[in-house]
Amino acid sequence: MDDWAEDRDPDFEDGQNALVHGGKLPSDVKTIRLFASLEPERVTRWKVVFKRFYGMPFERIDPVIHTLPDVLVDVMNKRASVHWLKKWRRPSNRDRQSTIISIANDFIRCFCEKGATGVTDQSMAAKFEILKESWLIGMTQMR
């Protein structure tokens, strides 16, 4: 989350040449919890970027993180990743980036209005398929 807060260059790979993704919702929630009393100023910065990348405030996610539907966690992770990774800002991926963010925002809005059952209904399943397809195509784009 320091990378997000300090706007470091996200276009890097780990030691095994596997692309490092941006969104890791459960891990980021755990990290914020662990650092809250140790480094409050740092955590304040993290919470700002948490909302920008995941689309919901930390305070809304924290109490329900263990009960969120897997599909919502996946969608929010993808939302964070397309905000963060440079490959999504390339002209060839811009439309896909917009599609993913828009669908993710629909999921978040649905969750806020209807709770967990809202994100698992039939209409949301169809949107999730579009999101997955856009994600797969975008992730396979060459550098």
Coordinates of C-alpha atoms in Angstrom, one line a residue:
M1 CA 0.0 0.0 0.0
D2 CA 3.0 2.3 0.3
D3 CA 3.4 2.0 -3.4
W4 CA -0.1 3.2 -3.9
A5 CA 0.2 6.0 -1.4
E6 CA 3.5 7.2 -2.8
D7 CA 2.6 6.6 -6.5
R8 CA 5.7 4.4 -7.2
D9 CA 6.1 2.9 -10.6
P10 CA 3.9 -0.2 -10.7
D11 CA 5.4 -1.7 -13.8
F12 CA 7.6 -4.3 -12.2
E13 CA 7.9 -8.0 -11.8
D14 CA 8.7 -10.3 -8.9
G15 CA 11.8 -12.6 -8.8
Q16 CA 10.0 -15.3 -10.7
N17 CA 8.9 -13.0 -13.6
A18 CA 5.3 -13.2 -12.5
L19 CA 3.4 -10.0 -12.8
V20 CA 2.7 -8.5 -9.4
H21 CA -1.0 -7.5 -9.2
G22 CA -2.3 -4.5 -7.4
G23 CA -5.4 -5.8 -5.5
K24 CA -5.1 -8.0 -2.5
L25 CA -8.2 -6.9 -0.4
P26 CA -8.0 -9.3 2.6
S27 CA -4.2 -8.7 2.9
D28 CA -4.6 -5.0 2.7
V29 CA -7.3 -5.0 5.4
K30 CA -5.1 -7.1 7.6
T31 CA -2.1 -4.8 7.0
I32 CA -4.1 -1.7 7.9
R33 CA -5.3 -3.3 11.1
L34 CA -1.8 -4.4 12.1
F35 CA -0.3 -0.9 11.6
A36 CA -3.2 1.2 12.9
S37 CA -1.7 1.8 16.3
L38 CA 1.9 1.6 15.3
E39 CA 2.0 4.1 12.4
P40 CA -1.3 6.1 12.4
E41 CA -0.1 8.7 9.8
R42 CA 0.9 6.0 7.4
V43 CA -2.4 4.2 7.9
T44 CA -4.3 7.4 7.2
R45 CA -2.5 7.6 3.8
W46 CA -3.3 4.0 3.2
K47 CA -7.0 4.5 3.9
V48 CA -7.2 7.3 1.3
V49 CA -5.7 5.1 -1.4
F50 CA -7.7 2.1 -0.2
K51 CA -11.0 3.9 -1.0
R52 CA -9.6 5.2 -4.4
F53 CA -8.4 1.8 -5.5
Y54 CA -11.0 -0.6 -4.0
G55 CA -14.0 1.7 -4.4
M56 CA -15.2 1.6 -0.8
P57 CA -13.8 3.1 2.5
F58 CA -11.7 0.8 4.7
E59 CA -14.2 1.4 7.6
R60 CA -17.0 -0.1 5.5
I61 CA -15.0 -3.2 4.5
D62 CA -13.1 -3.9 7.7
P63 CA -16.0 -5.2 9.8
V64 CA -17.4 -7.4 7.0
I65 CA -14.2 -8.6 5.2
H66 CA -14.6 -12.2 6.3
T67 CA -18.3 -12.4 5.2
L68 CA -17.9 -10.8 1.7
P69 CA -18.8 -13.0 -1.2
D70 CA -15.8 -14.3 -3.0
V71 CA -17.1 -12.7 -6.2
L72 CA -17.1 -9.2 -4.6
V73 CA -13.5 -9.7 -3.3
D74 CA -12.4 -10.8 -6.8
V75 CA -14.1 -7.8 -8.4
M76 CA -12.6 -5.3 -5.9
N77 CA -9.2 -6.8 -6.4
K78 CA -9.5 -6.4 -10.2
R79 CA -10.7 -2.9 -9.7
A80 CA -7.7 -2.0 -7.6
S81 CA -5.4 -3.7 -10.1
V82 CA -6.7 -1.8 -13.2
H83 CA -6.3 1.4 -11.3
W84 CA -2.7 0.6 -10.3
L85 CA -1.0 -1.4 -13.1
K86 CA 0.3 0.6 -16.0
K87 CA -0.7 -2.0 -18.6
W88 CA -4.3 -0.9 -18.0
R89 CA -3.5 2.7 -19.0
R90 CA -2.2 1.7 -22.4
P91 CA -4.4 2.8 -25.3
S92 CA -5.1 -0.8 -26.2
N93 CA -6.5 -1.5 -22.7
R94 CA -8.2 1.8 -21.9
D95 CA -11.7 0.6 -22.9
R96 CA -11.3 -2.6 -21.0
Q97 CA -10.1 -0.6 -18.0
S98 CA -13.2 1.5 -18.1
T99 CA -15.4 -1.5 -18.5
I100 CA -13.9 -3.3 -15.5
I101 CA -14.1 -0.2 -13.3
S102 CA -17.7 0.5 -14.3
I103 CA -18.8 -3.1 -13.6
A104 CA -16.8 -3.1 -10.3
N105 CA -18.6 0.0 -9.3
D106 CA -22.0 -1.6 -10.2
F107 CA -21.0 -4.5 -7.9
I108 CA -20.1 -2.2 -5.1
R109 CA -23.2 -0.1 -5.5
C110 CA -25.3 -3.3 -5.5
F111 CA -23.6 -4.6 -2.4
C112 CA -24.2 -1.3 -0.6
E113 CA -27.9 -1.3 -1.5
K114 CA -28.8 -5.0 -1.2
G115 CA -26.0 -6.7 0.8
A116 CA -24.2 -9.9 -0.1
T117 CA -27.2 -11.4 -1.9
G118 CA -27.3 -8.5 -4.4
V119 CA -23.9 -9.3 -5.9
T120 CA -24.8 -12.9 -6.5
D121 CA -28.0 -12.6 -8.5
Q122 CA -28.3 -13.5 -12.2
S123 CA -27.9 -10.0 -13.6
M124 CA -24.7 -9.5 -11.7
A125 CA -23.4 -12.9 -12.9
A126 CA -23.7 -11.8 -16.5
K127 CA -21.8 -8.6 -15.7
F128 CA -19.1 -10.6 -13.9
E129 CA -18.6 -12.7 -17.1
I130 CA -18.0 -9.5 -19.1
L131 CA -15.6 -8.3 -16.4
K132 CA -13.7 -11.6 -16.5
E133 CA -13.4 -11.5 -20.3
S134 CA -12.2 -7.9 -20.3
W135 CA -9.7 -8.9 -17.6
L136 CA -8.3 -11.9 -19.4
I137 CA -7.9 -10.1 -22.7
G138 CA -6.2 -7.1 -20.9
M139 CA -3.9 -9.2 -18.9
T140 CA -2.7 -11.1 -22.0
Q141 CA -1.8 -8.0 -23.9
M142 CA 1.9 -7.8 -24.6
R143 CA 4.0 -5.0 -23.0

